[in-house]
Short mmCIF file of C-alpha atoms in Angstrom, two decimals:
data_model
loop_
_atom_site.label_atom_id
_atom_site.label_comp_id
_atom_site.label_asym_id
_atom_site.label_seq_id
_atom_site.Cartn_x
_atom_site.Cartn_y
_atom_site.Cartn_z
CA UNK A 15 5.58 -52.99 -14.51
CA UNK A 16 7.04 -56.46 -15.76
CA UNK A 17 5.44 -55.19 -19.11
CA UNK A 18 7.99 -52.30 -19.06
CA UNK A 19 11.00 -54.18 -18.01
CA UNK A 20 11.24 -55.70 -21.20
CA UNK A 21 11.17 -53.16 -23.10
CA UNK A 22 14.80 -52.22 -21.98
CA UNK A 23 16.40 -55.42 -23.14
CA UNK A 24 18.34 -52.81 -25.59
CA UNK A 25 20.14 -50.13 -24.39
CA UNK A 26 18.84 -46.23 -25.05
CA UNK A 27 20.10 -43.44 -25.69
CA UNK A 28 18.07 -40.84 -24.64
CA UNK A 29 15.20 -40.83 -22.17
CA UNK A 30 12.95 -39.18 -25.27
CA UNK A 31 13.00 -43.25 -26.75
CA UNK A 32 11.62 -44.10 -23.38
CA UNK A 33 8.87 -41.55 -23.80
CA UNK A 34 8.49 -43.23 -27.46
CA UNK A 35 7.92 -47.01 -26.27
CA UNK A 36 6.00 -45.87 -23.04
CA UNK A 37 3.13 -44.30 -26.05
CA UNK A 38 3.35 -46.99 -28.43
CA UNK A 39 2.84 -49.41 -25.98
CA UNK A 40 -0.09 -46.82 -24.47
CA UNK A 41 1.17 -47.35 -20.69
CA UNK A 42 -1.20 -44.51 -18.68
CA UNK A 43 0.45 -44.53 -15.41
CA UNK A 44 3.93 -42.65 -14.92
CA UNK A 45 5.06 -45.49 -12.42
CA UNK A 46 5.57 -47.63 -15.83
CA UNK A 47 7.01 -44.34 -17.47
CA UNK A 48 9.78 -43.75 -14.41
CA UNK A 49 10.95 -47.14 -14.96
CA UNK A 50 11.73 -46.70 -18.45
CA UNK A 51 13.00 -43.36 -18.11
CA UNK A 52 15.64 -44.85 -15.31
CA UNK A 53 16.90 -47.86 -17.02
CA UNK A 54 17.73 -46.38 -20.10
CA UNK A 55 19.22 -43.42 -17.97
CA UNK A 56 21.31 -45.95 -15.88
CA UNK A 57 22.54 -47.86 -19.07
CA UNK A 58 24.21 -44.98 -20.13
CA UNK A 59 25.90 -43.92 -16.73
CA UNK A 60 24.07 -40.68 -16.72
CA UNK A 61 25.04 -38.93 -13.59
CA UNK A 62 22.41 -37.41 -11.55
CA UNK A 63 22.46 -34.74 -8.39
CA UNK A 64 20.58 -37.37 -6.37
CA UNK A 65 21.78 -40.34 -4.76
CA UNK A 66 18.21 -41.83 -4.37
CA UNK A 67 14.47 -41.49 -6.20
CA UNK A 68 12.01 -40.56 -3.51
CA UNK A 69 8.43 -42.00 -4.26
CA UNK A 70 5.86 -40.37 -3.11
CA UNK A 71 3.12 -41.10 -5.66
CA UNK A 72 1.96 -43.95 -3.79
CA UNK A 73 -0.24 -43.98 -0.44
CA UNK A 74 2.17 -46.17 1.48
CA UNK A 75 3.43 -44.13 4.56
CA UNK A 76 5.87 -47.17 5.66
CA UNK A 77 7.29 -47.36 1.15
CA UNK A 78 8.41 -43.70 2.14
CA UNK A 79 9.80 -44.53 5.50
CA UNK A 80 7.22 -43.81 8.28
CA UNK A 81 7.53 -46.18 10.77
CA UNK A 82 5.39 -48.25 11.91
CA UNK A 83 3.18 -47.61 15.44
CA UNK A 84 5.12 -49.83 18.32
CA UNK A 85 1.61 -51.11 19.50
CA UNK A 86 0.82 -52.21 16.03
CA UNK A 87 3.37 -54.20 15.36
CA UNK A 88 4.03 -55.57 19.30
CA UNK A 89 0.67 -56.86 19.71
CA UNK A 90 0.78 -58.92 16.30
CA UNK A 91 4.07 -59.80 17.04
CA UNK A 92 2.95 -61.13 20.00
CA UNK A 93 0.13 -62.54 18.35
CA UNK A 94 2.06 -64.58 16.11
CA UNK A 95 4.75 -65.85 18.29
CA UNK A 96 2.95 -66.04 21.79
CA UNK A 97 6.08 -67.39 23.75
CA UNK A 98 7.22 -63.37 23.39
CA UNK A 99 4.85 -62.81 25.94
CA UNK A 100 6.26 -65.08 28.88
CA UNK A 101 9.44 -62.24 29.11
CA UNK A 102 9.03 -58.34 30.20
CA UNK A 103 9.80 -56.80 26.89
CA UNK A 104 5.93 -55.95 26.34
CA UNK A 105 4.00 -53.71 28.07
CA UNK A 106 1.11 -55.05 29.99
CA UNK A 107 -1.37 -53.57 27.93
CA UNK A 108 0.62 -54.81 24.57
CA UNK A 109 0.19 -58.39 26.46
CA UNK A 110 -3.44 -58.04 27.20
CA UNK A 111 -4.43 -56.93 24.04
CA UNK A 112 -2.59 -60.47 22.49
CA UNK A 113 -4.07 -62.63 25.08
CA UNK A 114 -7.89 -61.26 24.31
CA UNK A 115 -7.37 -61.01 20.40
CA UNK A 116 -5.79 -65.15 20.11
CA UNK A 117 -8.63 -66.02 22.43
CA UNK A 118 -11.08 -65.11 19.40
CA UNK A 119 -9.08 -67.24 16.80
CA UNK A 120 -10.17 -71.16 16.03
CA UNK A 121 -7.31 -72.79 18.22
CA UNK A 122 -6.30 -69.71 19.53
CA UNK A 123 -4.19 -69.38 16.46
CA UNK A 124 -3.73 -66.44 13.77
CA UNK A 125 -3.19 -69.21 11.58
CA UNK A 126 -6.63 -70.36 11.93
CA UNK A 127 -9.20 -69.51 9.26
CA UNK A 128 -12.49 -67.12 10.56
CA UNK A 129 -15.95 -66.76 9.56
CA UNK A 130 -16.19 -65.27 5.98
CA UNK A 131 -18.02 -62.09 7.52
CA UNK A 132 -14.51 -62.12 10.01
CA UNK A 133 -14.22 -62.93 13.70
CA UNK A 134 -17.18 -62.07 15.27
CA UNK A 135 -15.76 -60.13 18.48
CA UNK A 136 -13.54 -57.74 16.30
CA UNK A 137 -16.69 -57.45 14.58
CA UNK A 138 -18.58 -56.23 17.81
CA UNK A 139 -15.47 -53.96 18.02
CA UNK A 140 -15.48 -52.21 15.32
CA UNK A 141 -19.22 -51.88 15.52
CA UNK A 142 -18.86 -50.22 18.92
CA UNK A 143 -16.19 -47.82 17.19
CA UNK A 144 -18.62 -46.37 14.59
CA UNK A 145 -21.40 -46.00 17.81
CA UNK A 146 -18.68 -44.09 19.55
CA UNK A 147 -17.56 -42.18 16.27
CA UNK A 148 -21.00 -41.08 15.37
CA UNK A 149 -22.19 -40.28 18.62
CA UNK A 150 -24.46 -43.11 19.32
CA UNK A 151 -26.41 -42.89 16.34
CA UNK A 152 -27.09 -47.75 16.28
CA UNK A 153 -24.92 -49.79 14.18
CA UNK A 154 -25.50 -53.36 13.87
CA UNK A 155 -22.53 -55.94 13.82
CA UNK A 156 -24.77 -58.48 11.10
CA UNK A 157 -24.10 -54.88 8.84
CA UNK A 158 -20.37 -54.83 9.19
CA UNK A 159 -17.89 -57.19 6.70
CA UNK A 160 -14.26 -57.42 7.16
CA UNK A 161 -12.56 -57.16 4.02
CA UNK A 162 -8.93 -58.22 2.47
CA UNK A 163 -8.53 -53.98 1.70
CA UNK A 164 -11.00 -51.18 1.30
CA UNK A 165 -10.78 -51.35 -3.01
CA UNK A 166 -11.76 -55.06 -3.11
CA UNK A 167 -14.85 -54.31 -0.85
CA UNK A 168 -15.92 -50.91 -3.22
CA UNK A 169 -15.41 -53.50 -6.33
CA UNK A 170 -17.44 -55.92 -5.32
CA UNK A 171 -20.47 -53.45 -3.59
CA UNK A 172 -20.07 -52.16 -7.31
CA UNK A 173 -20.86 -55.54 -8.79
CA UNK A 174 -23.84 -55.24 -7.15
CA UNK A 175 -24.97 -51.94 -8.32
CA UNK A 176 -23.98 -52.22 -11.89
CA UNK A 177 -26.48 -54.34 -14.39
CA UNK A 178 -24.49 -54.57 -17.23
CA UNK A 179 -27.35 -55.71 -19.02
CA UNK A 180 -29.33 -52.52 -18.49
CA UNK A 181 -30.77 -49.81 -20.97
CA UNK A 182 -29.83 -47.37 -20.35
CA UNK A 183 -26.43 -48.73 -18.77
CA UNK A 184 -25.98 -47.93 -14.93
CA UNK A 185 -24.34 -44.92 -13.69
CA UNK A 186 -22.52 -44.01 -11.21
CA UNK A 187 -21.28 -40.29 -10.47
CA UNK A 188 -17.91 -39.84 -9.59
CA UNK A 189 -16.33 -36.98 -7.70
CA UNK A 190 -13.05 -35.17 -10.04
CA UNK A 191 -10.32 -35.17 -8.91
CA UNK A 192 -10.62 -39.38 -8.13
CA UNK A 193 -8.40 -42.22 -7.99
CA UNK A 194 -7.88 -44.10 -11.44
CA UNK A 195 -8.56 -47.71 -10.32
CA UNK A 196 -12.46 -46.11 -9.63
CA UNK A 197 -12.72 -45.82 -13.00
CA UNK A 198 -11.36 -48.83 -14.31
CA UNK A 199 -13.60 -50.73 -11.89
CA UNK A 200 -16.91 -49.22 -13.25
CA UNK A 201 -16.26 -49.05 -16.69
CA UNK A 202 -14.60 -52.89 -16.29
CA UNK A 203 -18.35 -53.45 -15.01
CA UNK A 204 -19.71 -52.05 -18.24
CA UNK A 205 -21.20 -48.93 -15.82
CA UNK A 206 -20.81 -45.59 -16.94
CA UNK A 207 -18.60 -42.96 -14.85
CA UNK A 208 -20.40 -39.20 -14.36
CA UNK A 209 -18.21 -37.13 -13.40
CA UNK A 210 -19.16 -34.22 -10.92
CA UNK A 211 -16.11 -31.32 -10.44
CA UNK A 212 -15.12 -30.28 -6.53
CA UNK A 213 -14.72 -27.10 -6.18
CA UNK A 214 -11.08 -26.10 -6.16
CA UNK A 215 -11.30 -22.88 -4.74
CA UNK A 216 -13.47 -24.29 -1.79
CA UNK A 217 -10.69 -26.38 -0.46
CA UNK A 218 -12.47 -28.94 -2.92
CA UNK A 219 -15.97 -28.82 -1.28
CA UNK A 220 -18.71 -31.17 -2.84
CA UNK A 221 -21.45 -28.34 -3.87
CA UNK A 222 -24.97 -29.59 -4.68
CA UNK A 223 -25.15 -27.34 -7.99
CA UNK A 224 -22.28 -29.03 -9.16
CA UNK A 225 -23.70 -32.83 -8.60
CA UNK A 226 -27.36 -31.46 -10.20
CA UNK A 227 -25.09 -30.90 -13.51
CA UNK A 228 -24.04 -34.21 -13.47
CA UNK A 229 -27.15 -35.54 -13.07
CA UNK A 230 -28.43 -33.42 -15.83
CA UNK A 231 -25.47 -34.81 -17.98
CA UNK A 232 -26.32 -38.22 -17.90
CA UNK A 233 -29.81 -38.11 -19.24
CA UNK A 234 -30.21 -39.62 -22.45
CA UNK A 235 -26.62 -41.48 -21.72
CA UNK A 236 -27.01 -43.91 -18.23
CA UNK A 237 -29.64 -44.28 -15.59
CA UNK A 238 -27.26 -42.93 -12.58
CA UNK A 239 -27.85 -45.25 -9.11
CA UNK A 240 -24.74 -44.75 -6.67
CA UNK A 241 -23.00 -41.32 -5.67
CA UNK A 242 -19.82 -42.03 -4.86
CA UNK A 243 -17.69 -39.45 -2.21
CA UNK A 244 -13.90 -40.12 -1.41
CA UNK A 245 -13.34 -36.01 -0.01
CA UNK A 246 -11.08 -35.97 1.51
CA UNK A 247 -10.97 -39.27 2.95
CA UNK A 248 -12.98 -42.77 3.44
CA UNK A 249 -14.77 -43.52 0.18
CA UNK A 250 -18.28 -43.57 0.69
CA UNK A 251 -21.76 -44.58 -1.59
CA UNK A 252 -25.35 -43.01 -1.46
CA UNK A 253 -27.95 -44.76 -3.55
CA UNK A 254 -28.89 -41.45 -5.17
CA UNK A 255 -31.82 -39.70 -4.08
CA UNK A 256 -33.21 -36.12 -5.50
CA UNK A 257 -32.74 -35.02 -1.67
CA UNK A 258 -29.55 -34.46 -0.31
CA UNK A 259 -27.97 -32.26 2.00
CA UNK A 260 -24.25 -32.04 2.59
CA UNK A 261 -22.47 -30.12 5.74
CA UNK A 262 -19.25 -28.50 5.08
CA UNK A 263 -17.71 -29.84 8.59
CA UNK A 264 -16.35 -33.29 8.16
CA UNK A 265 -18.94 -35.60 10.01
CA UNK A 266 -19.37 -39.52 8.59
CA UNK A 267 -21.71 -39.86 5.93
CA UNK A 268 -23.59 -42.37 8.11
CA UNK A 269 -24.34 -39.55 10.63
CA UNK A 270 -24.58 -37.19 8.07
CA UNK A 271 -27.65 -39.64 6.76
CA UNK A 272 -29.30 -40.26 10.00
CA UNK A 273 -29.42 -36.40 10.74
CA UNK A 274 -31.17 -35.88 7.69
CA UNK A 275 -34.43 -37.54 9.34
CA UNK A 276 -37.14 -39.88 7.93
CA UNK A 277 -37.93 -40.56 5.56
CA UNK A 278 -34.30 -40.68 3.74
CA UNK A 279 -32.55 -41.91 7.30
CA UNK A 280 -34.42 -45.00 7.31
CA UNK A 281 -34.93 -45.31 2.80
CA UNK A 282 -31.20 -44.61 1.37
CA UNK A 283 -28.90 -46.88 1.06
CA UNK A 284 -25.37 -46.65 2.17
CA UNK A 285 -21.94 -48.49 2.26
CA UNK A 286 -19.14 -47.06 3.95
CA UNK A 287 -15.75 -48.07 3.75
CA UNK A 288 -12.58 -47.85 5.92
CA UNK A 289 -9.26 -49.06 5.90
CA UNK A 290 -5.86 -50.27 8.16
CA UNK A 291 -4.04 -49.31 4.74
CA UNK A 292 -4.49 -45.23 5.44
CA UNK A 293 -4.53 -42.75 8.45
CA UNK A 294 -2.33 -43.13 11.25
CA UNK A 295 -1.67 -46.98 10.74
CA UNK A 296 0.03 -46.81 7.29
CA UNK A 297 -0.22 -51.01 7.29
CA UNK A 298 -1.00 -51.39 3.19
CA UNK A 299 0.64 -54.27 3.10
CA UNK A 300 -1.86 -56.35 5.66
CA UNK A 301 -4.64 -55.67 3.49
CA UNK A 302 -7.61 -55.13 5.89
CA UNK A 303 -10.51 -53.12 6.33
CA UNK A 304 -14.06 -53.25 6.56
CA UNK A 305 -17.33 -52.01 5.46
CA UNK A 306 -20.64 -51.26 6.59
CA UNK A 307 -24.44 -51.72 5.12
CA UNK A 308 -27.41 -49.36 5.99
CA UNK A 309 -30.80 -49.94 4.68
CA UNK A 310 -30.21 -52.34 2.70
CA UNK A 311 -33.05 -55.02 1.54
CA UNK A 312 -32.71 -58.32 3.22
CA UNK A 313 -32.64 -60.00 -0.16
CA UNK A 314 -29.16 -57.91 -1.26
CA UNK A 315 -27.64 -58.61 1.82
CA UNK A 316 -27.90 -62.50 1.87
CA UNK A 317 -26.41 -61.76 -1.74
CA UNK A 318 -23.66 -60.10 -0.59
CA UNK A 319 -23.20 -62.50 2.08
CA UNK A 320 -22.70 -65.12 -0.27
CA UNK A 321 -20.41 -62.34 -2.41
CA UNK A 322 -18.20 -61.69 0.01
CA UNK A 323 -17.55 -65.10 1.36
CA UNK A 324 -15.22 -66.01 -1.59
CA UNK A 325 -12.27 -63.86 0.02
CA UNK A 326 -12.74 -63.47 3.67
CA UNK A 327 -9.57 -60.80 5.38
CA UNK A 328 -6.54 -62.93 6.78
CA UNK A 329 -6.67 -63.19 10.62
CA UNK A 330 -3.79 -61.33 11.30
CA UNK A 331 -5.10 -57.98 9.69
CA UNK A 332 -8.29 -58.68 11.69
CA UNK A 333 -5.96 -58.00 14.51
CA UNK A 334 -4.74 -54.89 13.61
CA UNK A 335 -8.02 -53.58 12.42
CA UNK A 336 -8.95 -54.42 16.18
CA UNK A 337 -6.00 -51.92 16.99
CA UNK A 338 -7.02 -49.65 14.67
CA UNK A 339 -10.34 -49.39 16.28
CA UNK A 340 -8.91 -49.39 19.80
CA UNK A 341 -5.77 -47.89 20.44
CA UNK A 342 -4.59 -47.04 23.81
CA UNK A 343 -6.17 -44.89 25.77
CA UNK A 344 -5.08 -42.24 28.39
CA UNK A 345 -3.76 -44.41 31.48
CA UNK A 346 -2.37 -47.49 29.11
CA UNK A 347 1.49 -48.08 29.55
CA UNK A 348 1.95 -48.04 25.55
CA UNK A 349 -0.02 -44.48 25.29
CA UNK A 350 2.49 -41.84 26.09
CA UNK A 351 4.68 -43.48 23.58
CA UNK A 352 1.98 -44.72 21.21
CA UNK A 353 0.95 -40.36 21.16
CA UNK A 354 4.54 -39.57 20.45
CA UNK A 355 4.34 -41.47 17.73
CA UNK A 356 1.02 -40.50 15.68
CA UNK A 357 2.00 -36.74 16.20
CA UNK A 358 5.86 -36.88 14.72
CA UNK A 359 5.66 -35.76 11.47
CA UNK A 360 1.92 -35.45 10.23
CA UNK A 361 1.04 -32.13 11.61
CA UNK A 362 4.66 -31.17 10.89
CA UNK A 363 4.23 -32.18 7.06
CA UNK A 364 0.75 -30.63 7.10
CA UNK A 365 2.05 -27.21 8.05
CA UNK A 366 5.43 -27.47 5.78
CA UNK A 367 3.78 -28.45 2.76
CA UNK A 368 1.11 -25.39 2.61
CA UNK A 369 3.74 -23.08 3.80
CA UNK A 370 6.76 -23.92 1.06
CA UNK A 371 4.14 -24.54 -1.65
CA UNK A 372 2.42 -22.05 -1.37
CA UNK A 373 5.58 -19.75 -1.27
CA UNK A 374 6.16 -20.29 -4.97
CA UNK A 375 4.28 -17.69 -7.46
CA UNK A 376 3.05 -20.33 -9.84
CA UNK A 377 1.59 -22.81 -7.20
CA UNK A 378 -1.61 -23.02 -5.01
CA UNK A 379 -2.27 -25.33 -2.48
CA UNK A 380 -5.53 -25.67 -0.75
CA UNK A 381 -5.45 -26.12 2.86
CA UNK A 382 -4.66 -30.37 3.64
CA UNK A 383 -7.77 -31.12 5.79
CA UNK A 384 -7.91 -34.98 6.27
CA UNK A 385 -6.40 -36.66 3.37
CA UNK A 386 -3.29 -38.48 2.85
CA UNK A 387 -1.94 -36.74 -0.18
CA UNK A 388 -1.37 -32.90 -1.47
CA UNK A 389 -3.18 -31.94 -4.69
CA UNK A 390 -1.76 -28.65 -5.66
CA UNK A 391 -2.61 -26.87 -8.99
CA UNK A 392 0.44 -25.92 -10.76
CA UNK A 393 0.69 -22.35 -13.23
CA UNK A 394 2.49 -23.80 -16.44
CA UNK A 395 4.39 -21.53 -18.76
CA UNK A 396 2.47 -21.95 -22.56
CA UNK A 397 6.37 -22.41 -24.06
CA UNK A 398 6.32 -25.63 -21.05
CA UNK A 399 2.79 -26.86 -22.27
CA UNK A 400 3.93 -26.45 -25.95
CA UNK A 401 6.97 -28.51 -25.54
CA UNK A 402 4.35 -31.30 -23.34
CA UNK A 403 2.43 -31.75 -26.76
CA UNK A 404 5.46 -31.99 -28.95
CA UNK A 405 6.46 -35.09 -26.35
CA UNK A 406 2.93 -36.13 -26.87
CA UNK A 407 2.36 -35.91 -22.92
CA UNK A 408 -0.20 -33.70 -20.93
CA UNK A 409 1.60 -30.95 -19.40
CA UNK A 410 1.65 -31.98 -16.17
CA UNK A 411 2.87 -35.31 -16.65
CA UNK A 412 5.38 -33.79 -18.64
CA UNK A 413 6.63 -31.95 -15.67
CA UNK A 414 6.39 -34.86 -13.40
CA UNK A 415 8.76 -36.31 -15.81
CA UNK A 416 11.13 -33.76 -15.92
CA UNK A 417 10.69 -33.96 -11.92
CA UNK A 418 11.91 -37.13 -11.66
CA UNK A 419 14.65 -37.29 -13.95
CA UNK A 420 16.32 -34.08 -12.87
CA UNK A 421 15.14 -33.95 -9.28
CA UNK A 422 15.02 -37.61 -8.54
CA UNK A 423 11.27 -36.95 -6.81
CA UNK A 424 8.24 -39.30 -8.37
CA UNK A 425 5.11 -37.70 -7.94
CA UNK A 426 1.82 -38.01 -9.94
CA UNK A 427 0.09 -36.16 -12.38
CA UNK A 428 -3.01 -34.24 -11.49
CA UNK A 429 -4.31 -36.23 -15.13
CA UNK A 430 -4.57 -39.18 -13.69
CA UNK A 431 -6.98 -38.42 -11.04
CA UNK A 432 -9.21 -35.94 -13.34
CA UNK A 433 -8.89 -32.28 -13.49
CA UNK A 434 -10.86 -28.81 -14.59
CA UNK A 435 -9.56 -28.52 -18.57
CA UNK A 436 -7.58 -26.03 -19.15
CA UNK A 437 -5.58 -26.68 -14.95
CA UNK A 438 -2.65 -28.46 -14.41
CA UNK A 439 -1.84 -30.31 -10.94
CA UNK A 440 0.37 -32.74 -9.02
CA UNK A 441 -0.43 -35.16 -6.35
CA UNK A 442 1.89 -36.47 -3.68
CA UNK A 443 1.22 -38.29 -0.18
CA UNK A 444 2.45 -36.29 2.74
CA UNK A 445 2.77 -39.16 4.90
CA UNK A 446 6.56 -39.30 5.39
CA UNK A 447 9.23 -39.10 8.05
CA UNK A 448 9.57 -34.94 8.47
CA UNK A 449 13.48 -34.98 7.28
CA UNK A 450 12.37 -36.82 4.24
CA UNK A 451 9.41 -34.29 3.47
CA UNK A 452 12.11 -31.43 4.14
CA UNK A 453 13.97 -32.75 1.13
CA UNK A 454 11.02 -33.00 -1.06
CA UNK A 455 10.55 -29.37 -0.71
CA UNK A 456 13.92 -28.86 -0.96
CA UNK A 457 14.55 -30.43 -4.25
CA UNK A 458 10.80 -29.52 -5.60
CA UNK A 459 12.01 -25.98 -4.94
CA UNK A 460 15.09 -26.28 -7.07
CA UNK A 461 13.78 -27.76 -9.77
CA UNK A 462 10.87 -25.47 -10.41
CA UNK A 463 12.82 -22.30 -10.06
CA UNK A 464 14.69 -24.18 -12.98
CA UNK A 465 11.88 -25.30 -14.53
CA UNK A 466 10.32 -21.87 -14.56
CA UNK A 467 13.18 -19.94 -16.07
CA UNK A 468 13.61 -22.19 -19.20
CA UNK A 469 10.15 -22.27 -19.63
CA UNK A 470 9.81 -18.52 -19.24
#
């Protein structure tokens, strides 16, 4: 981004020269693209419909105003400055929750470093989380890491997986559509990306045909090791096996594994991530999560041990992954509120989104069943996709352009996450306040209905 600011040291005319320097200086994301497009804009006083850019392109509920949950935020408040607790401002649970969490630190301070792995009772609590999640199937606490953010753990399980020695190089198969910085990580690595395509028309089911194709693919090319699934949620890793089955209901890949029966339960080998950063939390910016090792050989794990000790999660995420894991419960003094809360504008957006979106003829949008963001396939005009290539832009970063400069809305291009050739599609996270998401629509209405009729 700091890359793009100075380009604009020199005023433009046009937001076409932005388009000009964004390609020469072969910037792929359309985050570094909206801020040249703005500054040369606002150097020339351009006046605009909007009064603000809404930026949704990004998986950070609290960025597009969702506020934060009360018990979140009271108990590490009151984990950070304990004398908060003496008054009757907190709830009693709020209190409780403090008082056992700063009885785990060193000192009985958040300040306090913890064992690389993290502490070892938030540990046992998120351990007893996955028993309860996956209906008592074990899960060991010496198999659980807390980790500064769900992409640093992936990275690093990848640096295990990938030999970039190896001949044929390592693969790893990759679902499409899939987040960018997946990519970069494996082929940074020196691994080799397969790509396997959901099925669209499935509400982008994971269909076994599909990942045998893959597999085909690569022969010849990589020796593929890892199958990695992020649909529509956690991101998850099977060492690949011939065997697989898959259920179309959304159960955790751990249970999914363990219901498959030996030999497999007790052979493959599985990490599974989760994060503080997504779901009902929203808290990116504490950078916590955590992940978990099945089957693994004794040998990798002391490896990973060591791995992983280099950049152990800061204390006070611990604590609200500890939250996260255990919120209140029916009969806490925080619940009625903390409910309130989780159910004000999710379900809300959920419903609005496949209702106004899938009002407009050139637009289809799968039903939102777990994940953060909408991925809806877009109908370009040829005369729109024409004028794309002219800019030297795919299509539908073209009309995410034209999006954000006319409508003041940033969303992404379905090209950046991987798409069937020949579809266009654009992604935005639905995790907003409702009267924001209401204004979304309203101005994503507008401008396609404009958009459309020159194109047509």
């Amino acid at each position: 981004m700091l890359a793009c600011l100075t380009l604009l040291q020199v005023k433009r005319r046009h937001y076409t020269i932005a388009i000009r320097e964004w390609k020469k200086k072969k910037f792929k994301n359309i985050h570094c693209l909206s801020v040249l497009i703005f500054l040369c804009l606002n150097s020339q006083g351009v006046r605009k419909s909007y009064r603000e850019v809404i930026d949704v392109s990004w998986g950070d509920p609290h960025r597009a105003g969702v506020k934060p949950l009360s018990f979140v935020r009271q108990v590490l408040a009151a984990c950070l400055y304990p004398q908060l607790m003496d008054g009757d401002k907190l709830m009693v649970d709020v209190k409780q929750r403090a008082q056992r969490l700063l009885k785990t630190c060193a000192g009985g301070s958040v300040g306090s470093y913890s064992d690389a792995a993290g502490i070892p009772q938030i540990i046992q609590s998120v351990s007893e989380y996955i028993l309860r999640r996956d209906g008592g199937i074990p899960c060991h606490p010496e198999n659980i890491y807390i980790t500064p953010g769900s992409q640093w753990a992936l990275t690093n399980i990848l640096k295990v997986l990938v030999n970039s020695e190896a001949s044929p190089r390592t693969g790893v198969l990759i679902p499409v559509p899939c987040h960018s910085t997946t990519i970069v990580s494996l082929t940074a690595l020196g691994a080799v990306a397969v790509p396997y395509y959901l099925s669209e028309e499935r509400g982008w089911a994971l269909e076994v045909e599909t990942l045998q194709q893959a597999l085909d693919s690569a022969k010849g090319v990589c020796n593929p090791v890892a199958l990695y699934i992020i649909n529509p949620g956690n991101p998850v890793m099977f060492k690949f096996y011939k065997i697989l089955k898959f259920w179309t209901c959304f159960v955790s890949y751990k249970r999914a594994l363990a219901e498959i029966g030996a030999p497999l339960s007790d052979t493959v080998e599985l990490a599974s991530f989760h994060t503080a950063s997504k779901g009902l939390m929203g808290e990116c910016g504490l950078r916590t999560g955590y992940v978990e090792l099945v089957n693994l050989d004794p040998a990798v794990m002391k490896y990973i041990n060591n791995l992983f000790s280099t950049n152990s999660c800061p204390v006070l995420g611990q604590v609200a992954l500890d939250v996260m894991v255990n919120p209140p419960q029916p009969g806490d003094p925080s619940y009625p509120l903390y409910l309130k809360h989780i159910r004000a504008s999710l379900a809300e957006n959920v419903r609005r989104v496949e209702e106004v979106i899938n009002s407009f003829p050139s637009f289809s949008c799968q039903s939102l069943e777990g994940g953060a963001f909408a991925f809806p396939r877009v109908f370009l005009p040829p005369k729109a996709i024409e004028k794309a290539k002219e800019a030297g832009l795919q299509p539908d970063t073209f009309y995410c352009m034209r999006l954000l400069e006319e409508a003041g809305v940033l969303f992404s291009p379905g090209t950046e996450y991987g798409q069937m050739e020949g579809t266009y599609h654009i992604s935005f996270c639905i995790m907003t306040p409702t009267d924001t998401m209401e204004e979304i629509l309203k101005r994503l209405s507008t401008f396609h209905k404009q958009f459309m009729r020159e194109f047509a």
